[in-house]
Coordinates of C-alpha atoms in Angstrom, one line a residue:
R1 CA 7.3 -5.5 -8.5
G2 CA 4.2 -7.5 -7.8
K3 CA 4.8 -10.0 -10.1
L4 CA 5.6 -13.5 -9.4
R5 CA 9.4 -14.4 -10.7
E6 CA 11.4 -17.4 -10.1
A7 CA 13.9 -17.8 -7.4
E8 CA 16.2 -20.6 -6.4
T9 CA 18.1 -20.9 -3.1
H10 CA 20.0 -23.9 -2.0
Y11 CA 20.8 -24.7 1.4
K12 CA 22.4 -27.6 3.7
I13 CA 22.4 -28.0 7.2
L14 CA 25.3 -28.0 9.2
Q15 CA 24.2 -28.4 12.8
C16 CA 21.1 -29.0 14.6
F17 CA 20.1 -27.9 18.2
E18 CA 17.5 -28.5 20.6
D19 CA 16.8 -26.0 23.4
S20 CA 15.7 -28.0 26.4
R21 CA 15.3 -25.0 28.7
K22 CA 11.6 -24.5 27.8
K23 CA 8.7 -26.0 25.8
N24 CA 6.8 -24.1 23.2
K25 CA 3.0 -24.1 23.0
Q26 CA 2.9 -27.6 21.5
G27 CA 4.6 -28.8 24.6
M28 CA 8.1 -29.5 22.4
Y29 CA 11.4 -28.2 23.0
E30 CA 12.6 -25.6 20.5
K31 CA 14.6 -26.6 17.6
Y32 CA 17.4 -24.7 15.4
A33 CA 19.4 -25.4 12.6
L34 CA 22.7 -23.7 11.6
I35 CA 22.3 -23.6 7.8
E36 CA 24.6 -22.6 4.9
A37 CA 22.2 -21.0 2.2
S38 CA 23.3 -20.1 -1.4
P39 CA 20.9 -17.7 -3.3
K40 CA 21.0 -18.7 -7.1
T41 CA 18.8 -15.8 -8.0
G42 CA 18.5 -12.5 -6.7
R43 CA 15.5 -11.7 -5.4
T44 CA 14.5 -9.1 -2.4
H45 CA 14.4 -11.2 1.0
Q46 CA 15.0 -14.4 -1.1
I47 CA 16.6 -16.7 2.0
R48 CA 14.4 -15.1 4.5
V49 CA 11.3 -16.0 2.3
H50 CA 12.6 -19.4 1.4
M51 CA 12.9 -20.5 5.0
K52 CA 9.8 -19.4 6.1
F53 CA 8.1 -21.3 3.1
I54 CA 9.5 -24.5 4.6
N55 CA 8.3 -23.4 8.1
Y56 CA 11.9 -22.9 9.4
P57 CA 12.1 -19.0 9.5
I58 CA 15.7 -17.4 10.5
V59 CA 15.8 -16.7 14.2
A60 CA 14.6 -13.2 15.4
D61 CA 13.2 -12.5 12.0
S62 CA 10.2 -10.1 12.8
L63 CA 8.9 -9.8 9.4
Y64 CA 9.1 -13.6 8.6
R65 CA 8.8 -15.5 11.8
G66 CA 4.8 -15.3 11.9
K67 CA 3.7 -16.0 15.6
R68 CA 7.0 -17.2 16.8
K69 CA 8.4 -15.1 19.7
E70 CA 12.1 -13.6 19.9
C71 CA 14.6 -16.1 21.0
L72 CA 18.1 -16.8 22.0
G73 CA 18.3 -13.2 23.2
L74 CA 18.9 -12.1 19.5
E75 CA 18.2 -8.4 19.0
R76 CA 18.5 -8.5 14.9
I77 CA 17.9 -11.3 12.4
A78 CA 20.4 -14.0 12.8
L79 CA 21.4 -13.7 9.0
H80 CA 25.0 -13.4 8.1
A81 CA 26.8 -13.1 4.8
Y82 CA 29.8 -15.3 5.1
S83 CA 31.3 -14.7 1.7
I84 CA 30.4 -13.2 -1.6
H85 CA 32.3 -13.7 -5.0
F86 CA 31.5 -11.9 -8.2
V87 CA 33.5 -10.8 -11.3
D88 CA 33.6 -6.7 -11.5
I89 CA 33.6 -4.9 -15.0
D90 CA 37.2 -5.4 -15.5
N91 CA 36.5 -9.1 -15.5
N92 CA 38.5 -9.3 -11.8
D93 CA 37.5 -12.2 -9.7
I94 CA 36.6 -10.5 -6.4
S95 CA 35.8 -12.3 -3.2
F96 CA 35.4 -11.3 0.4
E97 CA 34.8 -13.3 3.9
A98 CA 33.6 -11.8 7.0
K99 CA 33.7 -14.0 10.1
L100 CA 30.5 -14.7 12.2
A101 CA 29.1 -11.7 14.2
D102 CA 29.7 -12.1 17.9
D103 CA 26.2 -11.9 19.0
I104 CA 25.2 -14.9 16.4
D105 CA 28.2 -16.9 17.5
D106 CA 27.5 -16.6 21.3
S107 CA 23.7 -17.7 20.5
I108 CA 25.1 -20.9 18.8
K109 CA 27.7 -21.6 21.8
Q110 CA 24.6 -20.8 24.2
L111 CA 22.9 -23.8 22.3
I112 CA 26.0 -26.0 22.3
K113 CA 26.1 -25.9 25.9
I114 CA 22.4 -27.1 26.5

């Protein structure tokens, strides 16, 4: 704890959106991206920290969003674990997948309609 440790996250942009309903303080429309992130290390808040570092914090992330306001009507962070894969202690491959939560899915559909 308190030591600088390496962390690596790979991500790709799946889709970009622009919310033309209102402008931000700079007079520009808010922009969003649906991304797929894959952490290669397992640091605390790793994806959240890395997205903040490149100035694209996760929607509704109260800890790492800085001065950005809540948006898209989400009451929780827009972070979803789609899948996880690991090898258990008996050397079995274990995989799980979970569909996107309804509230995040609704927010994406809201942006698509704009």
